[in-house]
Short mmCIF file of C-alpha atoms in Angstrom, two decimals:
data_model
loop_
_atom_site.label_atom_id
_atom_site.label_comp_id
_atom_site.label_asym_id
_atom_site.label_seq_id
_atom_site.Cartn_x
_atom_site.Cartn_y
_atom_site.Cartn_z
CA MET A 10 -43.87 24.90 -9.67
CA SER A 11 -43.15 21.69 -7.81
CA ASN A 12 -39.98 19.76 -8.60
CA SER A 13 -41.80 16.40 -8.53
CA TRP A 14 -42.60 16.63 -12.25
CA LEU A 15 -39.90 15.42 -14.64
CA PRO A 16 -39.78 15.79 -18.45
CA PRO A 17 -38.76 12.90 -20.70
CA ASN A 18 -35.30 12.58 -22.16
CA GLY A 19 -34.62 14.54 -25.32
CA VAL A 20 -36.35 17.85 -24.49
CA ARG A 21 -35.19 21.20 -23.14
CA ARG A 22 -37.01 24.19 -21.75
CA VAL A 23 -36.96 27.14 -24.14
CA SER A 24 -39.26 29.51 -22.23
CA SER A 25 -39.47 30.49 -18.58
CA VAL A 26 -43.13 31.46 -18.99
CA VAL A 27 -45.82 28.88 -18.24
CA LYS A 28 -48.40 29.26 -21.03
CA VAL A 29 -51.72 27.51 -20.58
CA SER A 30 -54.60 27.56 -23.03
CA VAL A 31 -57.88 26.99 -21.19
CA GLY A 32 -58.71 24.35 -23.80
CA MET A 33 -56.23 22.12 -21.97
CA PHE A 34 -58.67 21.96 -19.07
CA LYS A 35 -61.20 20.06 -21.18
CA GLY A 36 -59.20 16.85 -20.94
CA GLY A 37 -60.83 13.81 -22.56
CA ASP A 38 -59.48 10.76 -24.35
CA PHE A 39 -58.18 12.81 -27.25
CA ARG A 40 -55.88 15.03 -25.21
CA CYS A 41 -52.48 13.87 -24.00
CA PRO A 42 -51.84 15.10 -20.43
CA ALA A 43 -48.06 14.75 -20.76
CA ALA A 44 -47.95 16.72 -24.01
CA ASP A 45 -50.13 19.46 -22.51
CA ALA A 46 -47.78 19.75 -19.51
CA LEU A 47 -44.68 19.87 -21.71
CA LYS A 48 -46.20 22.51 -23.98
CA ALA A 49 -47.43 24.63 -21.07
CA ARG A 50 -44.01 24.52 -19.39
CA GLY A 51 -42.22 25.62 -22.57
CA TYR A 52 -40.36 22.43 -23.53
CA GLN A 53 -39.23 21.56 -27.05
CA PRO A 54 -37.38 18.52 -28.46
CA VAL A 55 -33.63 18.94 -28.53
CA SER A 56 -33.38 17.57 -32.07
CA GLY A 57 -35.73 17.41 -35.01
CA GLY A 58 -36.32 20.54 -37.07
CA ARG A 59 -39.58 21.92 -38.40
CA ARG A 60 -41.79 19.34 -40.09
CA ARG A 61 -43.54 19.94 -43.35
CA GLN A 62 -47.22 20.66 -42.93
CA GLU A 63 -50.26 19.38 -44.77
CA ARG A 64 -51.08 21.43 -47.86
CA LEU A 65 -54.74 21.82 -46.89
CA GLU A 66 -56.10 23.41 -43.73
CA GLN A 67 -56.64 20.73 -41.09
CA PHE A 68 -58.20 22.85 -38.32
CA ALA A 69 -61.89 23.00 -39.12
CA PHE A 70 -62.55 26.09 -36.99
CA GLY A 71 -59.63 28.02 -38.47
CA PRO A 72 -61.38 29.38 -41.57
CA PHE A 73 -64.46 30.26 -39.50
CA MET A 74 -62.36 32.26 -37.07
CA ALA A 75 -60.52 33.98 -39.94
CA ALA A 76 -63.85 34.87 -41.56
CA CYS A 77 -65.12 36.30 -38.27
CA ASP A 78 -61.96 38.36 -37.90
CA ALA A 79 -62.45 39.78 -41.39
CA ARG A 80 -66.12 40.54 -40.91
CA TYR A 81 -66.46 41.70 -37.33
CA GLN A 82 -63.11 43.26 -36.62
CA ALA A 83 -62.46 44.98 -39.94
CA GLY A 84 -66.11 45.86 -40.57
CA ASP A 85 -66.13 44.06 -43.91
CA GLU A 86 -69.08 41.95 -44.92
CA PHE A 87 -68.47 38.23 -45.21
CA THR A 88 -67.79 37.35 -48.83
CA GLU A 89 -67.76 33.56 -48.30
CA LYS A 90 -64.09 33.72 -49.27
CA PRO A 91 -62.18 33.77 -45.99
CA ARG A 92 -58.44 33.74 -46.35
CA PRO A 93 -56.85 31.28 -43.95
CA GLU A 94 -53.16 30.58 -44.04
CA LYS A 95 -53.69 27.37 -46.03
CA PRO A 96 -56.06 26.49 -48.87
CA MET A 97 -59.29 24.79 -47.84
CA HIS A 98 -60.84 21.57 -48.97
CA ASP A 99 -64.12 22.27 -50.77
CA GLY A 100 -66.03 20.51 -48.00
CA LEU A 101 -64.48 22.78 -45.38
CA ARG A 102 -65.35 25.81 -47.50
CA GLN A 103 -69.01 24.75 -47.63
CA TRP A 104 -69.03 24.10 -43.90
CA THR A 105 -67.43 27.48 -43.14
CA ALA A 106 -70.06 29.33 -45.17
CA HIS A 107 -72.79 27.45 -43.29
CA ALA A 108 -71.09 28.15 -39.95
CA MET A 109 -71.01 31.88 -40.67
CA GLU A 110 -74.71 31.88 -41.52
CA SER A 111 -75.49 30.05 -38.26
CA TYR A 112 -73.37 32.47 -36.26
CA ALA A 113 -74.99 35.53 -37.83
CA ALA A 114 -78.45 34.08 -37.12
CA ALA A 115 -77.60 33.25 -33.50
CA PHE A 116 -75.97 36.64 -32.86
CA PRO A 117 -77.51 39.23 -35.18
CA ASP A 118 -75.76 42.55 -35.60
CA ASP A 119 -76.32 44.82 -32.62
CA PRO A 120 -77.46 48.25 -33.90
CA ASP A 121 -76.61 49.82 -30.56
CA LEU A 122 -73.24 48.05 -30.37
CA LEU A 123 -73.85 46.95 -26.81
CA LEU A 124 -71.19 44.30 -27.42
CA SER A 125 -68.39 44.44 -29.94
CA GLU A 126 -65.43 42.23 -30.78
CA VAL A 127 -62.05 42.90 -29.26
CA LYS A 128 -59.05 42.66 -31.54
CA THR A 129 -56.71 41.31 -28.87
CA PRO A 130 -58.00 38.32 -26.85
CA TRP A 131 -57.57 38.63 -23.10
CA ARG A 132 -54.67 37.04 -21.27
CA TYR A 133 -54.35 36.52 -17.57
CA SER A 134 -50.79 36.91 -16.25
CA HIS A 135 -49.59 36.06 -12.77
CA LEU A 136 -46.13 35.81 -11.19
CA VAL A 137 -45.67 33.05 -8.63
CA THR A 138 -42.64 33.34 -6.36
CA ALA A 139 -41.40 30.88 -3.80
CA PRO A 140 -41.17 32.09 -0.17
CA GLY A 141 -37.88 33.95 0.40
CA SER A 142 -37.06 34.09 -3.33
CA ARG A 143 -37.13 36.99 -5.78
CA ALA A 144 -37.35 34.76 -8.81
CA GLY A 145 -40.47 32.93 -9.82
CA ASP A 146 -42.55 31.50 -12.63
CA GLU A 147 -44.74 33.75 -14.74
CA TYR A 148 -48.05 32.18 -15.74
CA HIS A 149 -50.11 33.13 -18.80
CA LEU A 150 -53.65 31.81 -19.26
CA THR A 151 -55.36 32.44 -22.58
CA VAL A 152 -58.79 31.78 -24.09
CA TRP A 153 -59.85 30.90 -27.61
CA GLY A 154 -63.13 31.89 -29.20
CA ARG A 155 -64.95 35.09 -30.09
CA CYS A 156 -64.14 37.72 -27.47
CA LEU A 157 -66.58 40.62 -27.02
CA GLN A 158 -67.05 43.41 -24.54
CA SER A 159 -69.46 46.24 -23.88
CA ARG A 160 -68.62 49.77 -24.92
CA ASP A 161 -67.91 50.83 -21.36
CA GLY A 162 -65.90 47.65 -20.63
CA THR A 163 -68.13 46.51 -17.77
CA VAL A 164 -69.23 43.29 -19.54
CA ARG A 165 -67.05 40.69 -21.23
CA GLU A 166 -68.39 37.75 -23.21
CA LEU A 167 -66.64 34.70 -24.62
CA ARG A 168 -68.41 32.77 -27.37
CA LEU A 169 -67.14 29.24 -27.84
CA PRO A 170 -67.80 27.67 -31.26
CA VAL A 171 -68.63 23.94 -31.35
CA ASN A 172 -70.10 21.78 -34.08
CA ARG A 173 -73.04 20.70 -31.90
CA LEU A 174 -73.96 21.25 -28.29
CA GLY A 175 -72.92 18.19 -26.32
CA ARG A 176 -75.15 16.33 -23.91
CA GLN A 177 -73.21 17.85 -21.04
CA PRO A 178 -71.77 21.36 -20.63
CA PRO A 179 -67.97 21.81 -20.55
CA PRO A 180 -66.09 20.68 -17.41
CA ASP A 181 -66.28 23.00 -14.39
CA SER A 182 -62.49 23.42 -14.42
CA PHE A 183 -62.56 24.64 -18.03
CA VAL A 184 -65.39 27.09 -17.35
CA ALA A 185 -63.66 28.37 -14.20
CA ALA A 186 -60.32 28.93 -15.96
CA ALA A 187 -62.01 30.77 -18.82
CA ALA A 188 -64.00 32.88 -16.36
CA LEU A 189 -60.77 33.85 -14.60
CA VAL A 190 -59.24 35.07 -17.86
CA LEU A 191 -62.33 37.15 -18.63
CA ALA A 192 -62.48 38.56 -15.12
CA GLU A 193 -58.80 39.41 -14.66
CA GLY A 194 -57.23 39.34 -18.10
CA SER A 195 -55.59 42.18 -20.02
CA PRO A 196 -55.82 44.35 -22.01
CA GLY A 197 -58.58 46.67 -20.82
CA PRO A 198 -60.23 47.55 -17.52
CA ARG A 199 -61.54 44.76 -15.31
CA PRO A 200 -65.21 44.03 -16.04
CA GLU A 201 -68.09 43.87 -13.60
CA ARG A 202 -69.71 40.87 -15.32
CA VAL A 203 -68.49 37.98 -17.47
CA ARG A 204 -70.40 35.55 -19.67
CA ILE A 205 -69.34 32.36 -21.43
CA ILE A 206 -71.57 30.98 -24.16
CA GLU A 207 -71.31 27.86 -26.31
CA PHE A 208 -72.84 28.13 -29.76
CA ALA A 209 -73.38 25.33 -32.25
CA LEU A 210 -72.29 26.11 -35.78
CA LEU A 211 -74.52 23.37 -37.20
CA ASP A 212 -77.89 24.66 -36.01
CA GLY A 213 -77.21 27.95 -34.24
CA LYS A 214 -78.24 26.71 -30.79
CA VAL A 215 -76.63 28.45 -27.83
CA ARG A 216 -75.95 27.46 -24.23
CA ARG A 217 -74.89 29.85 -21.49
CA VAL A 218 -72.33 28.05 -19.33
CA PHE A 219 -71.34 30.96 -17.07
CA ASP A 220 -72.95 34.29 -16.31
CA GLY A 221 -71.79 36.04 -13.18
CA THR A 222 -69.99 38.91 -11.57
CA ARG A 223 -66.25 39.29 -11.55
CA GLU A 224 -66.18 38.15 -7.94
CA GLU A 225 -68.22 35.06 -8.77
CA ALA A 226 -65.75 34.22 -11.52
CA LEU A 227 -62.87 34.38 -9.06
CA VAL A 228 -64.74 32.16 -6.61
CA ALA A 229 -65.39 29.64 -9.39
CA TYR A 230 -61.68 29.53 -10.23
CA ARG A 231 -60.66 29.02 -6.61
CA ARG A 232 -63.20 26.22 -6.32
CA HIS A 233 -62.70 24.41 -9.62
CA GLY A 234 -59.71 25.83 -11.49
CA ARG A 235 -56.75 26.16 -9.16
CA ALA A 236 -56.32 22.46 -8.34
CA ALA A 237 -57.04 21.55 -11.97
CA LEU A 238 -54.20 23.83 -13.13
CA THR A 239 -51.80 22.13 -10.74
CA ALA A 240 -52.88 18.71 -12.03
CA LEU A 241 -52.54 19.88 -15.63
CA LEU A 242 -48.99 21.10 -15.15
CA HIS A 243 -48.01 17.83 -13.48
CA GLY A 244 -49.57 15.61 -16.13
CA GLN A 245 -47.33 12.64 -16.90
CA GLU A 246 -49.77 10.28 -18.59
CA TYR A 247 -48.85 9.75 -22.24
CA ARG A 248 -51.95 8.98 -24.27
CA PRO A 249 -51.03 7.90 -27.83
CA GLY A 250 -53.61 8.54 -30.51
CA ALA A 251 -54.36 10.57 -33.61
CA ASN A 252 -52.81 13.69 -32.08
CA CYS A 253 -49.40 12.00 -32.23
CA ALA A 254 -49.32 12.83 -35.94
CA ASP A 255 -49.02 16.55 -35.14
CA CYS A 256 -47.25 16.26 -31.79
CA VAL A 257 -43.78 17.81 -31.61
CA TYR A 258 -42.92 15.38 -28.81
CA ALA A 259 -43.64 12.21 -30.79
CA SER A 260 -39.94 11.58 -31.42
CA VAL A 261 -39.18 11.58 -27.66
CA CYS A 262 -42.41 10.01 -26.41
CA PRO A 263 -41.57 7.03 -24.17
CA VAL A 264 -44.96 5.40 -24.79
CA LEU A 265 -45.51 5.71 -28.56
CA ARG A 266 -44.20 2.39 -29.85
CA ARG A 267 -42.35 2.21 -33.16
CA ALA A 268 -43.29 -0.37 -35.78
CA PRO A 269 -41.23 0.32 -38.91
CA GLY A 270 -42.63 -1.34 -42.01
CA LEU A 271 -46.01 -2.20 -40.47
CA LEU A 272 -47.96 -0.83 -43.44
CA GLY A 273 -45.54 -2.12 -46.07
CA ILE A 274 -44.96 1.38 -47.49
CA ASP A 275 -41.35 2.35 -48.23
CA GLU A 276 -41.82 5.98 -49.27
CA PRO A 277 -43.38 8.32 -46.69
CA GLY A 278 -45.79 11.08 -47.63
CA ARG A 279 -45.43 14.82 -47.29
CA THR A 280 -45.74 14.84 -43.53
CA ARG A 281 -46.55 12.56 -40.64
CA ARG A 282 -50.17 11.44 -40.68
CA TRP A 283 -52.43 9.13 -38.72
CA TRP A 284 -54.41 6.27 -40.20
CA SER A 285 -56.97 3.70 -39.15
CA VAL A 286 -58.84 1.03 -41.08
CA THR A 287 -62.00 3.13 -40.81
CA ASN A 288 -60.25 6.01 -42.55
CA GLY A 289 -58.83 3.60 -45.09
CA ARG A 290 -62.31 2.39 -46.01
CA ASN A 291 -63.62 5.95 -46.16
CA TYR A 292 -60.82 6.95 -48.49
CA LYS A 293 -61.38 3.93 -50.72
CA ALA A 294 -65.04 4.89 -51.11
CA CYS A 295 -64.27 8.61 -51.59
CA PRO A 296 -61.16 10.63 -50.66
CA ALA A 297 -63.32 13.69 -49.92
CA ARG A 298 -65.36 11.70 -47.41
CA ASP A 299 -62.22 10.65 -45.57
CA GLN A 300 -60.97 14.23 -45.41
CA MET A 301 -64.29 15.59 -44.16
CA ARG A 302 -64.48 12.89 -41.49
CA ARG A 303 -60.94 13.73 -40.40
CA LEU A 304 -62.01 17.37 -40.10
CA HIS A 305 -64.91 16.22 -37.90
CA LEU A 306 -67.48 18.01 -40.04
CA PRO A 307 -70.98 17.22 -38.76
CA ALA A 308 -72.34 13.97 -40.19
CA ALA A 309 -75.93 13.37 -41.25
CA ASP A 310 -77.89 11.91 -38.34
CA ASP A 311 -80.04 9.67 -40.52
CA VAL A 312 -76.88 7.93 -41.75
CA GLU A 313 -74.68 8.16 -38.69
CA HIS A 314 -77.46 6.98 -36.39
CA ALA A 315 -79.49 4.67 -38.57
CA ALA A 316 -81.41 2.15 -36.47
CA ALA A 317 -79.29 -0.83 -37.52
CA VAL A 318 -76.06 1.10 -36.92
CA ASP A 319 -77.11 2.18 -33.44
CA ARG A 320 -78.24 -1.34 -32.63
CA GLY A 321 -74.76 -2.63 -33.43
CA ARG A 322 -73.17 0.07 -31.29
CA ALA A 323 -75.55 -0.65 -28.43
CA VAL A 324 -74.68 -4.36 -28.54
CA HIS A 325 -70.98 -3.51 -28.45
CA ALA A 326 -71.49 -1.11 -25.54
CA TYR A 327 -73.45 -3.72 -23.61
CA LEU A 328 -70.75 -6.34 -24.11
CA ALA A 329 -67.98 -3.88 -23.19
CA GLU A 330 -69.77 -3.08 -19.93
CA ARG A 331 -70.35 -6.76 -19.14
CA HIS A 332 -66.79 -7.79 -19.94
CA GLY A 333 -65.16 -4.85 -18.19
CA SER A 334 -67.06 -4.59 -14.91
CA GLY A 335 -65.26 -6.09 -11.90
CA SER A 336 -64.28 -9.74 -12.03
CA PRO A 337 -64.89 -11.20 -15.50
CA ARG A 338 -68.05 -13.28 -15.62
CA PRO A 339 -69.20 -15.25 -18.66
CA CYS A 340 -72.28 -13.81 -20.33
CA THR A 341 -75.46 -15.89 -20.13
CA VAL A 342 -78.62 -16.18 -22.19
CA LYS A 343 -80.44 -14.16 -19.51
CA VAL A 344 -80.39 -10.74 -21.14
CA PRO A 345 -82.23 -8.01 -19.17
CA GLU A 346 -85.38 -6.68 -20.77
CA GLN A 347 -83.94 -3.16 -20.50
CA TRP A 348 -80.56 -4.12 -21.87
CA VAL A 349 -79.96 -1.04 -24.05
CA PRO A 350 -77.13 1.06 -22.52
CA GLU A 351 -77.66 4.69 -21.57
CA GLY A 352 -77.29 7.07 -24.49
CA PHE A 353 -78.93 4.78 -27.07
CA GLU A 354 -82.51 4.94 -28.28
CA LEU A 355 -83.62 1.91 -30.29
CA PRO A 356 -87.02 1.14 -31.84
CA GLU A 357 -88.63 -1.99 -30.47
CA PRO A 358 -87.72 -4.29 -33.43
CA GLU A 359 -84.02 -3.40 -33.09
CA ARG A 360 -84.20 -3.73 -29.31
CA ALA A 361 -85.67 -7.24 -29.63
CA LEU A 362 -83.15 -8.25 -32.29
CA GLY A 363 -80.28 -6.96 -30.15
CA ALA A 364 -81.44 -9.08 -27.21
CA LYS A 365 -81.56 -12.16 -29.44
CA LEU A 366 -78.04 -11.50 -30.69
CA LEU A 367 -76.76 -11.09 -27.14
CA ARG A 368 -78.29 -14.41 -26.11
CA GLY A 369 -76.37 -16.02 -28.96
CA HIS A 370 -73.15 -14.43 -27.75
CA ALA A 371 -73.28 -16.44 -24.51
CA ALA A 372 -72.12 -19.57 -26.36
CA VAL A 373 -68.84 -17.92 -27.44
CA CYS A 374 -68.26 -15.42 -24.62
CA PRO A 375 -64.48 -15.17 -24.10
CA MET A 376 -64.86 -14.51 -20.37
CA ARG A 377 -65.03 -18.29 -19.97
CA LEU A 378 -61.32 -18.40 -20.77
CA VAL A 379 -59.81 -15.64 -18.61
CA ARG A 380 -58.64 -15.72 -15.00
CA ASP A 381 -59.17 -12.16 -13.78
CA ALA A 382 -59.54 -8.54 -14.86
CA THR A 383 -55.83 -8.20 -15.69
CA ASP A 384 -56.44 -10.53 -18.65
CA VAL A 385 -59.08 -8.26 -20.24
CA ARG A 386 -58.76 -5.07 -22.31
CA ASN A 387 -62.06 -3.62 -23.51
CA GLU A 388 -61.85 -1.65 -26.75
CA PRO A 389 -58.20 -0.68 -26.13
CA ARG A 390 -56.49 1.81 -28.38
CA VAL A 391 -53.52 0.12 -30.06
CA VAL A 392 -51.23 2.80 -31.50
CA ARG A 393 -48.01 2.25 -33.44
CA HIS A 394 -45.76 4.63 -35.36
CA ASP A 395 -44.68 3.12 -38.65
CA THR A 396 -41.48 5.12 -38.94
CA ALA A 397 -40.80 3.91 -42.50
CA ALA A 398 -44.10 5.33 -43.76
CA ASP A 399 -44.16 8.06 -41.06
CA VAL A 400 -47.74 7.15 -40.23
CA VAL A 401 -49.29 6.78 -36.78
CA VAL A 402 -51.45 3.65 -37.07
CA ILE A 403 -54.47 3.34 -34.79
CA ALA A 404 -56.47 0.18 -34.16
CA ARG A 405 -59.26 -0.38 -31.68
CA PRO A 406 -60.16 -4.06 -31.28
CA ASP A 407 -63.49 -4.80 -29.67
CA LEU A 408 -61.68 -6.87 -27.07
CA LEU A 409 -58.22 -8.14 -26.18
CA TYR A 410 -58.07 -10.98 -23.71
CA ARG A 411 -55.29 -13.21 -22.52
CA GLU A 412 -55.55 -16.99 -22.51
CA GLY A 413 -52.64 -19.13 -21.42
CA GLY A 414 -50.26 -16.17 -21.60
CA ALA A 415 -51.16 -15.31 -25.21
CA TRP A 416 -53.25 -12.33 -26.31
CA VAL A 417 -56.37 -12.96 -28.36
CA TRP A 418 -57.78 -10.23 -30.59
CA ARG A 419 -61.60 -10.44 -30.74
CA GLU A 420 -63.71 -8.56 -33.29
CA THR A 421 -67.49 -8.79 -33.01
CA LYS A 422 -70.00 -8.03 -35.74
CA THR A 423 -73.79 -8.11 -35.70
CA ALA A 424 -76.07 -9.08 -38.56
CA ALA A 425 -79.82 -8.93 -39.04
CA ARG A 426 -79.83 -12.04 -41.25
CA ASP A 427 -78.34 -15.51 -41.05
CA ARG A 428 -76.64 -15.14 -44.42
CA PRO A 429 -72.84 -15.66 -44.20
CA PHE A 430 -70.49 -12.76 -44.92
CA GLU A 431 -68.65 -12.61 -48.22
CA ARG A 432 -65.18 -14.09 -48.51
CA PRO A 433 -62.30 -13.61 -48.17
CA LEU A 434 -62.70 -12.22 -44.67
CA LEU A 435 -59.50 -10.17 -44.66
CA LYS A 436 -60.59 -8.23 -47.72
CA HIS A 437 -64.09 -7.48 -46.50
CA PHE A 438 -63.01 -6.81 -42.93
CA PRO A 439 -59.60 -5.13 -43.22
CA GLN A 440 -59.44 -4.55 -39.47
CA LEU A 441 -58.71 -8.28 -39.32
CA ALA A 442 -55.85 -7.78 -41.77
CA LEU A 443 -54.30 -5.08 -39.60
CA ALA A 444 -54.71 -7.34 -36.57
CA VAL A 445 -52.79 -10.07 -38.41
CA LEU A 446 -49.90 -7.70 -39.12
CA LEU A 447 -49.73 -6.48 -35.52
CA LEU A 448 -49.94 -9.91 -33.91
CA ALA A 449 -47.47 -11.45 -36.36
CA ARG A 450 -44.87 -8.92 -35.19
CA GLY A 451 -45.42 -9.87 -31.56
CA ASP A 452 -46.37 -6.25 -30.86
CA LEU A 453 -48.79 -7.04 -28.07
CA GLY A 454 -46.41 -9.13 -26.01
CA GLY A 455 -47.52 -12.31 -24.29
CA THR A 456 -46.49 -15.82 -25.24
CA PRO A 457 -44.84 -15.70 -28.70
CA GLY A 458 -46.48 -17.71 -31.44
CA ARG A 459 -49.73 -18.47 -29.63
CA ALA A 460 -51.67 -15.28 -30.31
CA ARG A 461 -54.76 -15.55 -32.51
CA ILE A 462 -57.61 -13.52 -33.97
CA GLU A 463 -61.25 -14.35 -33.37
CA PHE A 464 -64.02 -13.04 -35.59
CA GLU A 465 -67.35 -13.33 -33.81
CA VAL A 466 -70.53 -12.87 -35.84
CA LEU A 467 -73.83 -12.54 -33.99
CA ARG A 468 -76.81 -13.53 -36.11
CA PRO A 469 -80.45 -14.19 -35.23
CA GLY A 470 -79.83 -17.92 -35.57
CA GLY A 471 -76.82 -17.92 -33.23
CA ALA A 472 -73.17 -16.97 -33.05
CA ASP A 473 -70.33 -18.01 -35.34
CA LEU A 474 -66.67 -17.82 -34.39
CA GLU A 475 -63.94 -17.78 -37.03
CA ILE A 476 -60.30 -18.28 -35.97
CA LEU A 477 -57.39 -16.68 -37.85
CA ASP A 478 -53.78 -17.69 -37.27
CA PRO A 479 -51.57 -14.63 -37.84
CA PHE A 480 -48.45 -16.79 -38.15
CA VAL A 481 -49.52 -18.60 -41.32
CA PRO A 482 -47.44 -17.12 -44.18
CA GLU A 483 -50.36 -17.08 -46.62
CA VAL A 484 -52.52 -15.19 -44.12
CA GLN A 485 -49.75 -12.68 -43.51
CA ALA A 486 -49.24 -12.11 -47.24
CA THR A 487 -52.95 -11.54 -47.85
CA ALA A 488 -53.18 -9.17 -44.87
CA GLY A 489 -50.22 -7.17 -46.16
CA ARG A 490 -51.81 -6.76 -49.60
CA VAL A 491 -55.15 -5.68 -48.11
CA VAL A 492 -53.56 -3.00 -45.93
CA ARG A 493 -51.22 -1.72 -48.64
CA GLU A 494 -54.15 -1.29 -51.04
CA LEU A 495 -55.86 0.94 -48.50
CA VAL A 496 -52.78 3.04 -47.76
CA ASP A 497 -50.97 3.21 -51.09
CA ARG A 498 -52.76 6.14 -52.75
CA TRP A 499 -53.89 7.88 -49.59
CA ILE A 500 -50.39 8.47 -48.22
CA HIS A 501 -49.43 10.75 -51.13
CA ASP A 502 -52.82 12.39 -51.73
CA GLU A 503 -52.89 16.10 -50.85
CA ASP A 504 -56.17 17.12 -52.51
CA TYR A 505 -58.80 14.55 -51.43
CA ALA A 506 -60.97 15.07 -54.50
CA PRO A 507 -64.53 13.73 -54.37
CA ARG A 508 -65.32 10.52 -56.20
CA PRO A 509 -69.03 10.68 -57.06
CA GLY A 510 -70.78 7.35 -57.30
CA PRO A 511 -73.47 5.09 -55.86
CA THR A 512 -72.29 5.65 -52.28
CA CYS A 513 -73.14 9.38 -52.42
CA ASP A 514 -76.79 8.75 -51.55
CA ARG A 515 -75.82 7.29 -48.17
CA CYS A 516 -72.74 9.43 -47.49
CA GLU A 517 -72.84 11.02 -44.07
CA THR A 518 -70.85 14.08 -45.26
CA ALA A 519 -72.63 14.64 -48.59
CA ARG A 520 -74.16 17.88 -47.27
CA TRP A 521 -70.76 19.56 -47.39
CA CYS A 522 -69.54 18.02 -50.65
CA THR A 523 -69.54 20.09 -53.83
CA SER A 524 -70.24 16.90 -55.77
CA GLY A 525 -72.92 15.68 -53.34
CA PRO A 526 -76.55 15.22 -54.42
CA ALA A 527 -77.84 18.12 -52.25
CA LEU A 528 -75.49 20.76 -53.64
CA GLN A 529 -75.79 19.46 -57.19
CA ALA A 530 -79.59 19.66 -57.01
CA ALA A 531 -79.40 23.23 -55.72
CA ARG A 532 -77.41 24.38 -58.74
#
């Protein structure tokens, strides 16, 4: 490996083997390149012992994989009672049972056993030595998923479980690295053909992402995987987010900023967790809903993508593109007829209403107040570690822009009616309360004491702009109470019991809830 990569202070290498899971090749906003490089290279923090873990299983695919191991490797029939290492939330149990049914339907039992599961997943090992040196680095590449092979070993197949099939297949680098492991990995003889298949646990749909000979797999790795592996091992971008809650490098991360006392909680919970206002609202409505959303269980499309909800998202996406493209230009009332961003499908009434709302935005567009692109942050992820509560706090303002050296936090909401929102604003829109607490601490930098919060409301009759001063003591006190009320019970909850009520009818995770209307009606 090249010597140009340097680890942060506070870590030491505990293994001479470079261990790479092909999942690291997927990248994306929710992976941290620096953490992946540290883990692959075998680094661990110098101090900081083992942390306590959550009582409930937090890896949604874990129970499914355990159930598959029990059924397909041991020959036992699935009893709908898989035994993962940790107890499951009831919602995860329902989802796992559904996932097993979908898997069995997509891949029915093969009476001729043309393919059968392998008990030991393949691993590709390779020793890299420098010219003129006997020593070198040993590399291990591993895959995760259901691993199958033909009886004679000439065919290997990797089945990758996902909740739903995405719009796009996995990255070429990921597919190439996985194909290499199948083509060259041990144990067992090298195959003649390798296949990689994605399958959706929600509806049983499958997508073949690679099907080729062993030689074609090696060509794919040379073309797409080799350079990607080098880039992965040299990753030095720290990307704070929800994964910081479980990251062993959080204590030495040079980018994760500390904000002790941000949430106003003196007694931490069982283990480090992450929290956002969205999760706080979910938990307030129903603890089970919050847990199922954190597990990323599939949400109901008719709720998650209701026309009004998608219209609001489309408006936000349009504004983010306008505000973030090149030199900032103030928005005008001239909204294109085909204004809806790619990826959104809106019925004509919502499309027309969205255009009207965007025309109203022109009167309060913040791009009138900025100098250049360095003064604009579109939907940035603001992450702070409240070390007193041991909670990683995540906020995502619609826009941060700088005016006169001070940062302005802009939140934008859309409404189908001209009726004003209920008061007080901080209680009904707790993201504003969190913004108050962050700006009052001076956490965003800029000119001290001049930061402000803007709450933009786009209505058919025009736009309203409310200004909040985060340095007013009364505003700070109210914001603190609002945030503490959302965090107080959640931080010590380890069960996430359902709270049946009026919101169940429009709950996006009700399908997996034992107290949800669908399961109750079926009993």
